[in-house]
Coordinates of C-alpha atoms and ligand atoms in Angstrom, one line a residue:
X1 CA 0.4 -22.2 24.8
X2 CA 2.2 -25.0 26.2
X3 CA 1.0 -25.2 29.5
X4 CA 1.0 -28.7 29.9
X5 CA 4.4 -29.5 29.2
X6 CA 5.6 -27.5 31.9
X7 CA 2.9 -28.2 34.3
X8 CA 1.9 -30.9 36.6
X9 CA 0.1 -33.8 34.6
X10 CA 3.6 -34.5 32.6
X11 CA 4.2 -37.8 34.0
X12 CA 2.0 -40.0 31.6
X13 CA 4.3 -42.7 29.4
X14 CA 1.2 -42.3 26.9
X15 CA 0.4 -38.0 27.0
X16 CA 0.4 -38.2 23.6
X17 CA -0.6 -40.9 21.2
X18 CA -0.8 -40.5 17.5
X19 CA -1.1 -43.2 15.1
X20 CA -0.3 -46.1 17.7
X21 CA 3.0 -44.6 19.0
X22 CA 3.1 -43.0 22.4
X23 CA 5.2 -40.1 24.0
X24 CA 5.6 -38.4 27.5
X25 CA 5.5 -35.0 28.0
X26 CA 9.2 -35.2 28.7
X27 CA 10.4 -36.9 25.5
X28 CA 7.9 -34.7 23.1
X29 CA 10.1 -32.0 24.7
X30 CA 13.1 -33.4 24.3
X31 CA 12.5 -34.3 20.3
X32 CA 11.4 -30.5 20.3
X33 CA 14.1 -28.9 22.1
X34 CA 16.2 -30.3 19.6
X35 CA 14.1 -28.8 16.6
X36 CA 14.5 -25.6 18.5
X37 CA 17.9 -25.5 18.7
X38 CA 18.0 -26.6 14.6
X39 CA 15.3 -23.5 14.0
X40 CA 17.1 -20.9 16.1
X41 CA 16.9 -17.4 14.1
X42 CA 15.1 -19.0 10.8
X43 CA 12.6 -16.9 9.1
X44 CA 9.8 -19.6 8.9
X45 CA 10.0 -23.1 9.8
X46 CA 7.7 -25.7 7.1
X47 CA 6.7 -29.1 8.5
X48 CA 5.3 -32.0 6.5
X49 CA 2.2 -32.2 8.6
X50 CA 1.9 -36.4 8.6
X51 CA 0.1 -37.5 11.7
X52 CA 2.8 -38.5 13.6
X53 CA 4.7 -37.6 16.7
X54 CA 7.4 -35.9 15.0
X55 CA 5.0 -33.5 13.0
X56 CA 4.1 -32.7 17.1
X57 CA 7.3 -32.2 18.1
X58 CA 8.0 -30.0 15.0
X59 CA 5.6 -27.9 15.5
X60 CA 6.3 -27.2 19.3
X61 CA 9.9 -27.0 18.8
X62 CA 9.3 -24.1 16.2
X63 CA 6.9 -22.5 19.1
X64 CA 9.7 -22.9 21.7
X65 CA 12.4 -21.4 19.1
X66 CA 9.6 -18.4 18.3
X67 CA 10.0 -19.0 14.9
X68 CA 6.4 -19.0 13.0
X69 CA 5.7 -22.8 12.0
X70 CA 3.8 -23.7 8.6
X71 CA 2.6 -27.2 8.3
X72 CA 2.3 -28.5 4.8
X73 CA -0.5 -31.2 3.9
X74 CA 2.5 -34.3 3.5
X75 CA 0.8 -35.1 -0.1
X76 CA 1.1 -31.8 -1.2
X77 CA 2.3 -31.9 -4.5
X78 CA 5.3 -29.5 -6.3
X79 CA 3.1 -26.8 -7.4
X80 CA 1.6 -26.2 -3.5
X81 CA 4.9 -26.8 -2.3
X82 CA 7.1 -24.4 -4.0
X83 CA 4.5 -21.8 -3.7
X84 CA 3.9 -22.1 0.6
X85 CA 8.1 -22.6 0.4
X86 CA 8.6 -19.8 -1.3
X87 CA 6.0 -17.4 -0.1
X88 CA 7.0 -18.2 3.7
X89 CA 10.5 -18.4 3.4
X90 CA 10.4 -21.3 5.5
X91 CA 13.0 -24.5 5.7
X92 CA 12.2 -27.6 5.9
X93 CA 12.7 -28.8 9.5
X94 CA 11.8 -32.8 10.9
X95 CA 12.2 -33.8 14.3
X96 CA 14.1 -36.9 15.7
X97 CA 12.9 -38.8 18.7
X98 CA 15.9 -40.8 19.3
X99 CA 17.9 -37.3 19.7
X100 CA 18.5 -36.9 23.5
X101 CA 17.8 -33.0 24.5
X102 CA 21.1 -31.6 26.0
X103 CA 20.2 -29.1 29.1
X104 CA 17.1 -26.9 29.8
X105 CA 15.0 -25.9 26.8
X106 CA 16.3 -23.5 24.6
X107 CA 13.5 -21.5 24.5
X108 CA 12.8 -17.6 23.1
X109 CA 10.5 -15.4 25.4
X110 CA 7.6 -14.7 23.0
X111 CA 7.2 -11.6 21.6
X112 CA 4.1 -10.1 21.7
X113 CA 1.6 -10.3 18.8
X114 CA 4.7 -12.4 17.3
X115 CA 3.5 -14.8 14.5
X116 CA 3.2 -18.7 15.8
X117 CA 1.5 -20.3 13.2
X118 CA 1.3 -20.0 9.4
X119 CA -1.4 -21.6 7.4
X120 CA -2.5 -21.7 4.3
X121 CA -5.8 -21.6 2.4
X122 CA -7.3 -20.8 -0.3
X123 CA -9.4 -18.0 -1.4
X124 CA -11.7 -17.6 -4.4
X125 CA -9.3 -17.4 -6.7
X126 CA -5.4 -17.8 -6.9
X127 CA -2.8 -19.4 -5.3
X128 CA -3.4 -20.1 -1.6
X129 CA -2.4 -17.6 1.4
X130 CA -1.0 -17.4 4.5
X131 CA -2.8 -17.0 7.6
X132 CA -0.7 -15.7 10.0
X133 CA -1.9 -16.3 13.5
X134 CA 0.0 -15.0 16.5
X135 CA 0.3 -17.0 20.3
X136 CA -2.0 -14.8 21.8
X137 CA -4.7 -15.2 19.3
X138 CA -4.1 -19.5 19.8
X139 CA -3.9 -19.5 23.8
X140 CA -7.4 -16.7 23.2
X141 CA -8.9 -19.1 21.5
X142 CA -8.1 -22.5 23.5
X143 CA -8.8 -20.6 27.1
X144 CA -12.4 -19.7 25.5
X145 CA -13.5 -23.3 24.0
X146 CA -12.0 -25.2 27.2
X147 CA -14.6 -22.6 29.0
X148 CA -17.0 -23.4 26.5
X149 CA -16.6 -27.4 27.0
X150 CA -15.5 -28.0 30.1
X151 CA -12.1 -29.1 28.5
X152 CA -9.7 -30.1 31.1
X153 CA -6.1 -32.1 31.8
X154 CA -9.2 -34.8 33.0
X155 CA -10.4 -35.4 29.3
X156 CA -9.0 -38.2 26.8
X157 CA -8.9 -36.1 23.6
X158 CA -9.5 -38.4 20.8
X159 CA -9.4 -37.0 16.9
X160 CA -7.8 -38.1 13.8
X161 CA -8.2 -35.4 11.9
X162 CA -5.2 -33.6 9.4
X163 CA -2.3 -31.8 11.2
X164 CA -1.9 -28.5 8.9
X165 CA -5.0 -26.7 9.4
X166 CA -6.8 -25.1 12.6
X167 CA -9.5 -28.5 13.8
X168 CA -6.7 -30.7 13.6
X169 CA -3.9 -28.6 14.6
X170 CA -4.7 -25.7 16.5
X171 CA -7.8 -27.8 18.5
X172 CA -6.8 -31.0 18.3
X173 CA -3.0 -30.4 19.3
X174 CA -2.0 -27.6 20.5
X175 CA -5.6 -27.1 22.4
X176 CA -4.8 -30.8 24.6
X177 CA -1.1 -29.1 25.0
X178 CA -2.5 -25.9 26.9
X179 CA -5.6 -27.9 28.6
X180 CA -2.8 -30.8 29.3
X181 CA -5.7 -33.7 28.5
X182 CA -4.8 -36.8 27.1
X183 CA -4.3 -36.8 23.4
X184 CA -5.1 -40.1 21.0
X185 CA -4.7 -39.4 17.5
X186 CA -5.8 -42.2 15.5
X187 CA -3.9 -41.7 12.3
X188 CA -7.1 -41.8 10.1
X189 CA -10.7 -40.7 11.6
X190 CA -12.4 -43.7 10.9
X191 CA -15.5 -45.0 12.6
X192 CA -13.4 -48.1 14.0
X193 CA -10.4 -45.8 15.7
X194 CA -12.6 -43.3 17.0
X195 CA -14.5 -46.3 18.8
X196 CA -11.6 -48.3 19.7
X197 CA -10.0 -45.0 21.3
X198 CA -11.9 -44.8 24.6
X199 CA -11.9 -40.9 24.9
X200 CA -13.8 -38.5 27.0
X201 CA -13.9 -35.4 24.1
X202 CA -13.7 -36.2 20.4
X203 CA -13.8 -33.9 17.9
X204 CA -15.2 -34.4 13.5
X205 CA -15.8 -33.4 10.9
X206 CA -19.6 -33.4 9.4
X207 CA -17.7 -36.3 7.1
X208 CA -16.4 -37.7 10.0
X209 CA -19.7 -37.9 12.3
X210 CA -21.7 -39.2 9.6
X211 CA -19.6 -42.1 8.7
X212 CA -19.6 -43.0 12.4
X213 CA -23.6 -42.2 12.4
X214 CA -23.6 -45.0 9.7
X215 CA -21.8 -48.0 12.0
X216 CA -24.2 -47.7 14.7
X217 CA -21.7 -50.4 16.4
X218 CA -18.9 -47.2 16.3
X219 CA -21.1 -45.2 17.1
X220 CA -22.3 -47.2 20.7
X221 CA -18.7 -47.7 21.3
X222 CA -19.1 -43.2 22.1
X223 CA -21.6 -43.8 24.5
X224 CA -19.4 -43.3 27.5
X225 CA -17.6 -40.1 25.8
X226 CA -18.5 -36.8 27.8
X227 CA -18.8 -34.6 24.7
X228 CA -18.8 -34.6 21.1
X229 CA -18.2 -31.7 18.8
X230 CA -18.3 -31.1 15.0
X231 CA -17.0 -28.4 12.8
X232 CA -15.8 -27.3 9.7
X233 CA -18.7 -27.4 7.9
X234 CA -22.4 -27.8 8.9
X235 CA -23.7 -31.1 10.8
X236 CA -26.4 -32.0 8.8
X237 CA -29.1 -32.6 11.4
X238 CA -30.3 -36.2 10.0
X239 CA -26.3 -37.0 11.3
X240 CA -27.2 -35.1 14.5
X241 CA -30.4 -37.0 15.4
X242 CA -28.4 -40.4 14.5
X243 CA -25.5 -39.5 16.6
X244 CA -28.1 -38.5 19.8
X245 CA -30.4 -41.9 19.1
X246 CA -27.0 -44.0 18.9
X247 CA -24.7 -42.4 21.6
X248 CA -27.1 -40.4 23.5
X249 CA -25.7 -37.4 23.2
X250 CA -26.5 -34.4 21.4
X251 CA -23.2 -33.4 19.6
X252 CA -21.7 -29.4 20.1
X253 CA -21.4 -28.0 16.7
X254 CA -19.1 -25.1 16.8
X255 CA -18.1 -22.1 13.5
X256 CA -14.9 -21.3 12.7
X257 CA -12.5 -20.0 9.8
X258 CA -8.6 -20.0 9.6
X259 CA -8.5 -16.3 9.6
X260 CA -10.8 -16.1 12.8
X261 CA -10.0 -19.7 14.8
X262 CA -13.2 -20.9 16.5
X263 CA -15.4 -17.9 17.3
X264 CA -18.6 -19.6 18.0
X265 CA -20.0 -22.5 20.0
X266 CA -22.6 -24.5 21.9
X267 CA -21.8 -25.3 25.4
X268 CA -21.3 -28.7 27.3
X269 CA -24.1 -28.8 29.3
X270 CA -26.2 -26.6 27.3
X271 CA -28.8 -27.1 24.9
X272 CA -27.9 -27.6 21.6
X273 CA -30.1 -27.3 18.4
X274 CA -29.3 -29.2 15.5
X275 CA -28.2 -26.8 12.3
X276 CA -27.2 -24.4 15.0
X277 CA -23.7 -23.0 15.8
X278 CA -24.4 -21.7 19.4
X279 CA -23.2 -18.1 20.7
X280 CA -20.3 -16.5 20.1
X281 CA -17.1 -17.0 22.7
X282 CA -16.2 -14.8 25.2
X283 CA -14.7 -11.6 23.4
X284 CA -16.3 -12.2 20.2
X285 CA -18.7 -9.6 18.6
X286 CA -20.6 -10.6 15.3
X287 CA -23.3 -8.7 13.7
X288 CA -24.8 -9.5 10.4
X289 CA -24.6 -7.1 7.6
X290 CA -28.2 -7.7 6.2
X291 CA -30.3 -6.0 3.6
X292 CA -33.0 -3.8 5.1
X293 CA -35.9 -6.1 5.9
X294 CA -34.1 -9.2 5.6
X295 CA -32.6 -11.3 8.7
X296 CA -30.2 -13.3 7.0
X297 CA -26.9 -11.4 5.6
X298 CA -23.3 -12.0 5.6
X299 CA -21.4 -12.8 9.1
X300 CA -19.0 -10.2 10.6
X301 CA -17.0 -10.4 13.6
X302 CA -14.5 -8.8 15.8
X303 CA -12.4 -9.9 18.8
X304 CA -9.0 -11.1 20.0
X305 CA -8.8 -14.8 18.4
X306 CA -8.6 -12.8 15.1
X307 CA -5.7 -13.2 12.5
X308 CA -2.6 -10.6 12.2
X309 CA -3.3 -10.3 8.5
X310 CA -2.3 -12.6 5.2
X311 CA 1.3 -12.8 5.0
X312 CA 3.0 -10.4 2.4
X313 CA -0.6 -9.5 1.1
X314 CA -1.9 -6.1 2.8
X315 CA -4.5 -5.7 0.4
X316 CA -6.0 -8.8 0.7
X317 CA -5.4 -8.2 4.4
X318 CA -7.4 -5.1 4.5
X319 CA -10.2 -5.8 1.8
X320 CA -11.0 -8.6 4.3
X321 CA -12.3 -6.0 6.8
X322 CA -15.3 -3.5 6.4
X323 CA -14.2 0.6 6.7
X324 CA -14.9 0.3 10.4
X325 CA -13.1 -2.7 11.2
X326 CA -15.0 -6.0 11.0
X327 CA -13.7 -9.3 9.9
X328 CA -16.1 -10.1 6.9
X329 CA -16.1 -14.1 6.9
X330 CA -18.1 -14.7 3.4
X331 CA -20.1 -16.9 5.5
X332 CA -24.2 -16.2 5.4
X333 CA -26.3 -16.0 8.6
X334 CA -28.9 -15.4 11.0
X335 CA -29.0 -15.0 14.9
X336 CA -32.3 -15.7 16.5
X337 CA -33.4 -12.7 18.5
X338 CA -34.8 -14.2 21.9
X339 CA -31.3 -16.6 22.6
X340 CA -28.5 -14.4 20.1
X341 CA -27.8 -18.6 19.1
X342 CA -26.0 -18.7 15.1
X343 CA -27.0 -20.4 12.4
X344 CA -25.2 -21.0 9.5
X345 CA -27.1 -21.0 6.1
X346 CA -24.8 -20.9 3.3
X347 CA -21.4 -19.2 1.7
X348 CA -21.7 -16.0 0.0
X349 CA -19.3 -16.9 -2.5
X350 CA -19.7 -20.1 -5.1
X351 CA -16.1 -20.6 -5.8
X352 CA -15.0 -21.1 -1.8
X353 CA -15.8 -25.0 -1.6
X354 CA -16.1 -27.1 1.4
X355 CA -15.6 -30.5 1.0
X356 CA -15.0 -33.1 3.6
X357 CA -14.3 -29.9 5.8
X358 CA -11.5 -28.9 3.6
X359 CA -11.8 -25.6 2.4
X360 CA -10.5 -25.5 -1.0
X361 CA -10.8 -22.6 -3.5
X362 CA -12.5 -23.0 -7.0
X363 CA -9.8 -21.1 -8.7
X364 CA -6.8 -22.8 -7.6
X365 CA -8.1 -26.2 -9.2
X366 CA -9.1 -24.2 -12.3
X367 CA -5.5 -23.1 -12.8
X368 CA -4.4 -26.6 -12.3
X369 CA -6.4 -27.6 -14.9
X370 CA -5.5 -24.7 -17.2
X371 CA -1.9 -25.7 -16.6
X372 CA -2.5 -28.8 -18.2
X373 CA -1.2 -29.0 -22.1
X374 CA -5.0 -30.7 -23.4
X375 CA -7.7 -28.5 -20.9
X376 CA -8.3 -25.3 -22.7
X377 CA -11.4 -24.1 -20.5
X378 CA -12.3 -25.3 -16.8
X379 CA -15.1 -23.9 -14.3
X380 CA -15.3 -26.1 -10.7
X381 CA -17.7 -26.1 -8.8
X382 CA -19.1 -27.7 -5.1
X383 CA -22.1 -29.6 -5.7
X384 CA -24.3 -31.1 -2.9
X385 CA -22.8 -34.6 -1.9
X386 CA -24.0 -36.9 0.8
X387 CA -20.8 -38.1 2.2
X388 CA -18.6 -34.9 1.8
X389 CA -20.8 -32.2 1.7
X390 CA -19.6 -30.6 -1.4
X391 CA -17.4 -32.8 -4.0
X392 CA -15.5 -30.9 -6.4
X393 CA -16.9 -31.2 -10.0
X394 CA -14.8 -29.8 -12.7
X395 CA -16.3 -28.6 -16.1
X396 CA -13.8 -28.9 -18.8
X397 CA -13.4 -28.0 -22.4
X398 CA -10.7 -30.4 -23.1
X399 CA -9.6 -32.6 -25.7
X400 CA -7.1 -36.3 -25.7
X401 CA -7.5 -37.0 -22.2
X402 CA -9.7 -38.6 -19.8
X403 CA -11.3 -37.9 -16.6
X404 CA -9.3 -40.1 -14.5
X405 CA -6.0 -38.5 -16.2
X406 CA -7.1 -34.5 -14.8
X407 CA -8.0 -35.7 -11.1
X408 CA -4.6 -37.3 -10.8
X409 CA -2.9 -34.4 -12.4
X410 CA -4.5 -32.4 -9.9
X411 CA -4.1 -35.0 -6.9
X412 CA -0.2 -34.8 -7.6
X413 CA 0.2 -31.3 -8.4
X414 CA -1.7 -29.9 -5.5
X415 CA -3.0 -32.3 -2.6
X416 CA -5.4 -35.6 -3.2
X417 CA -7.9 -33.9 -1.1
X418 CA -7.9 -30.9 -3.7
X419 CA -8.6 -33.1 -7.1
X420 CA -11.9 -33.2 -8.9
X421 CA -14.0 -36.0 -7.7
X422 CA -16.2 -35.9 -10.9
X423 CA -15.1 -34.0 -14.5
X424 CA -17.4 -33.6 -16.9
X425 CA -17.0 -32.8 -20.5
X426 CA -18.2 -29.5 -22.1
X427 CA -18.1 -27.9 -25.3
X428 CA -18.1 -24.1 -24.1
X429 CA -17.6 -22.8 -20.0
X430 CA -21.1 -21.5 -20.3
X431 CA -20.4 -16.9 -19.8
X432 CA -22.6 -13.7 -19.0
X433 CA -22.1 -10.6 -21.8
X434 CA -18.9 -9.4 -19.5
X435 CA -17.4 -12.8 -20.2
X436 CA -17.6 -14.0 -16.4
X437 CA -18.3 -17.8 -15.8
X438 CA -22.1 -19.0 -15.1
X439 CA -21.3 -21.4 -12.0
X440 CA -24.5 -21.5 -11.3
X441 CA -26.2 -22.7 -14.8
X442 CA -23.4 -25.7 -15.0
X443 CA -25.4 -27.5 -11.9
X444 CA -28.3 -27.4 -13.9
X445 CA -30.0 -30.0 -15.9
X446 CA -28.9 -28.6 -18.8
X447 CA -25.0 -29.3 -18.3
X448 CA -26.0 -32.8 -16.9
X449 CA -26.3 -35.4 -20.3
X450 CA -22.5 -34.4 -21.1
X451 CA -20.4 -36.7 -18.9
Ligands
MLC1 C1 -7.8 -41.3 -4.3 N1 -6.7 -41.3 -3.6 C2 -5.8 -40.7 -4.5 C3 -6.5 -40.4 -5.7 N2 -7.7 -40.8 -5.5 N3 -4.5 -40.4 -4.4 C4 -3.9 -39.8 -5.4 N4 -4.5 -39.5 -6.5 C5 -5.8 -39.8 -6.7 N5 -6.3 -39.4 -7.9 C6 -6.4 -41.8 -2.3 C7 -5.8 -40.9 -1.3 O1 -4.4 -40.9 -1.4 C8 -6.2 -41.6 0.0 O2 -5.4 -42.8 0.1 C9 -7.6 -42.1 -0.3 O3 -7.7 -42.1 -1.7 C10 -8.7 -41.4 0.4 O4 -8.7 -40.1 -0.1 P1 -10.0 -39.2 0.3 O5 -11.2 -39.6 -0.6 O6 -9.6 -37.7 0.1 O7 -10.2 -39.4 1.8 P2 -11.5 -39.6 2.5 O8 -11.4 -40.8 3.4 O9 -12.7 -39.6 1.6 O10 -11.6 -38.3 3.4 C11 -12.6 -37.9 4.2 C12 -12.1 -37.2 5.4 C13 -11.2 -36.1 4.9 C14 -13.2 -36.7 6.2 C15 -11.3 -38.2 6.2 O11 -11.9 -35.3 4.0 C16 -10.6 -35.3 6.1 O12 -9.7 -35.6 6.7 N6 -11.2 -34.1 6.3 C17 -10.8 -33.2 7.4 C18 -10.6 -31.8 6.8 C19 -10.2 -30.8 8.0 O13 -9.6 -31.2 9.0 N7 -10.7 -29.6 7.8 C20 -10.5 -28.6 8.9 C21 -10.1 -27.3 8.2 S1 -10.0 -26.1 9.6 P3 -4.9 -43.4 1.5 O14 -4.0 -44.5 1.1 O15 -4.2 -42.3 2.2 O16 -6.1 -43.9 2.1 C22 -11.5 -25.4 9.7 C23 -11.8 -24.5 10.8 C24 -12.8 -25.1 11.6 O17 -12.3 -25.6 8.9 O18 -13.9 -24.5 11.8 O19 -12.5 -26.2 12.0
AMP2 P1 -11.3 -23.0 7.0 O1 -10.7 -21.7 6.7 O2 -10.8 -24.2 6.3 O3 -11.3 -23.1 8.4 O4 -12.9 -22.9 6.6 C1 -13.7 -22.0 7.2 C2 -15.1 -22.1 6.7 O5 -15.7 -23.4 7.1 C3 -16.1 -21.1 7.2 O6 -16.0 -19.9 6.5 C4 -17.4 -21.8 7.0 O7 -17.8 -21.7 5.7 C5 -17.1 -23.3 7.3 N1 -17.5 -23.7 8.6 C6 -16.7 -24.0 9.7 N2 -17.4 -24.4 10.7 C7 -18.7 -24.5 10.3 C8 -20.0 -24.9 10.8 N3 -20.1 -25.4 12.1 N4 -21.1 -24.8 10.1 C9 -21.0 -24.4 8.8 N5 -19.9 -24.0 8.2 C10 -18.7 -24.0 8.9

């Protein structure tokens, strides 16, 4: 997975750039060598994922040691913590840069089907759960998009997206590692740094792309970028037609899930159609489990980019697959017949939420809320937003406290990205006869005078 390190492009004072400070090859190696020989033998290795050089380091040094790595969002707050901590096993490990490596790299040979990476998301309900993804299914993956784009050690990788989950991670790092192209993290993905960053391959967010669509001076600054790509969530295609009229080029939207990593994409060089994910990569199989008659249904795939199963949790491991063997992704689709290309229409469940291409599960905020002494009811819910997609709106029965007071108890005991951008006030969580939450009515007018 680390092809570039060892190969021949490692002579660059500046392979690796993240938030203004630059490494070679050799000295991201020798901070990570050192991290390797710290990790040796450890069960799991946690990293407080800031974008930064060490949280690069980190994670290849718990690669080279073969012990699985699991970044942790750096706001996460106690409650997220303790939970990942204590479901991984994992220490805390942080790299030093000023640490000179002693020798050749202390490396493990990797076993195979051996978990690499850890990360964890939420589901529907409960605490979050760990993904674990083996070195096969990574290097998969990356050899199949770097076919699919014509990603080379060529490119100027530019991103500046979070480094615990798979766009910012996996992709973004670990994907210019095995390709060996330039990599220019700018700390924040802002329309400014993504235009000051002179890349040849940039990847977004929906969130991401349209900000930049906004700025049309950011967004000119792209023009001599070879390829854009968006994923996460779904490009709306008012952002894609801004993006073609203002950089020229019509941006690659690609699908992917942590379980699965990326398992379908447009090409570079092929024609793309707004609100369409492409075909799937090489190895992939999807079919959609439609209704008879209908043509949309829910997405299921196989193939070798897959998952090795949610840590500690073989039921949720196995109800995640059909009887004979397909990875059901929740997601809702349809393929057109004549070119097999994907579209994306929708998420079977209500209480998975996408937001700013962060997946975050309704119930995990709902038992935040619960877990504070004034909230005695709480239903959240995505609704539509313009900027993030989805924004989290919590419904509350709740008494002595404000708004304000639940999304910051939220923000700290989970992550900021995971708080309530909106709570509303309610007098009852509105219930069907089996005493299951109406999601769906509290969008409605009528739960929209109570604010
Ligand atoms: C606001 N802030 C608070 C707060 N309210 N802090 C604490 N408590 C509160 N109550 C502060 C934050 O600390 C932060 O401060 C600032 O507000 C901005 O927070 P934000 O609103 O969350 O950020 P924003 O700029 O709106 O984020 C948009 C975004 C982000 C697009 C940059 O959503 C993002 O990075 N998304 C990427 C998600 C992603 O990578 N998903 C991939 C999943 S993998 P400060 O000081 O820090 O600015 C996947 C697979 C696949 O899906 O297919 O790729
Ligand atoms: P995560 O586990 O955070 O990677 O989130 C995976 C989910 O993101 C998928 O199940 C989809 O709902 C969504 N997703 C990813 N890419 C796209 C895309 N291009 N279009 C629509 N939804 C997407």
């Amino acid at each position: 997975m680390l092809t570039a390190l060892t190969g021949v492009h490692g002579d660059r004072a500046d392979a690796v750039t993240i938030a203004g400070r630059s490494a070679s090859y050799e000295e991201l190696l020798g901070a990570a060598q050192g991290v390797a020989a710290d990790v040796a033998g450890a069960r799991a290795v946690a990293v407080s994922a800031t974008p930064s050089l060490e949280t690069v380091a980190a994670v290849v040094g718990s690669l080279l040691a073969g012990v699985p790595c699991v970044p942790l969002a750096p706001d996460s707050g106690p409650a997220e913590r303790e939970h990942i901590l204590r479901d991984s096993g994992a220490v805390i490990v942080e790299a030093d840069f000023g640490r000179r490596a002693g020798g050749p790299a202390e490396t493990s040979v990797p076993v195979s089907g051996a978990p690499a990476l850890i990360l964890y998301t939420s589901g529907t309900t409960g605490p979050p759960k760990g993904v674990v993804l083996s070195g096969e299914a990574i290097a998969a993956d990356l050899d199949a998009l770097a076919d699919a784009w014509q990603w080379s050690a060529e490119d100027t990788l530019v991103h500046g997206l979070p480094l615990f989950h798979v766009h910012g991670l996996v992709l973004g790092v670990l994907g210019a590692l095995r390709t060996g192209s330039r990599l220019v993290h700018t700390g924040r993905p802002t329309p400014d740094a993504y235009a000051q960053a002179g890349g040849s391959l940039y990847f977004g967010v929906p969130t991401v792309w349209s900000r930049i669509a906004a700025e049309p001076h950011a967004a000119a600054a792209l023009t001599g970028a070879r390829l854009l790509v968006s994923g996460s969530a779904a490009l709306p295609a008012p952002v894609f037609r801004s993006l073609e009229a203002l950089t020229g080029h019509r941006p690659v939207e690609r699908y992917g899930m942590t379980e699965t990593l990326i398992t379908i994409s447009g090409r570079a060089g092929g024609g793309v159609r707004p609100g369409t994910v492409g075909t799937p990569l090489p190895g992939i199989r999807t079919r959609i489990a439609a209704e008879p008659g209908a043509e949309i249904g829910e997405l299921q795939l196989t193939g070798p980019t897959l998952f090795s199963g949610y840590l500690g949790r073989p039921e949720a491991t196995a109800a995640a697959y059909t009887e004979d063997g397909w990875f059901r992704t929740g997601d809702i689709a349809a393929v057109d017949e004549v070119d097999g290309v994907h579209r994306i229409v929708g998420r079977a469940s209500v209480d998975m939420i996408k937001s700013g291409g962060y997946r975050i599960g309704a119930g995990e905020v709902e038992n935040a809320l619960l877990d504070h002494p004034r909230v005695s009811e709480a239903a959240v819910v995505g609704a539509p937003d313009p900027d993030l997609g989805q924004r989290i709106v919590a419904f509350v029965v709740a008494e002595g406290v404000t708004g304000a007071e639940l999304t910051d108890f939220v923000a700290a005991h989970l992550s900021v990205h995971k708080r309530p951008r909106e709570v509303r006030f309610i007098t009852a969580v509105p219930r069907n006869a089996m005493g299951k939450p109406q999601k769906k009515r509290l969008l409605t007018d009528e739960f929209e005078e109570r604010t």
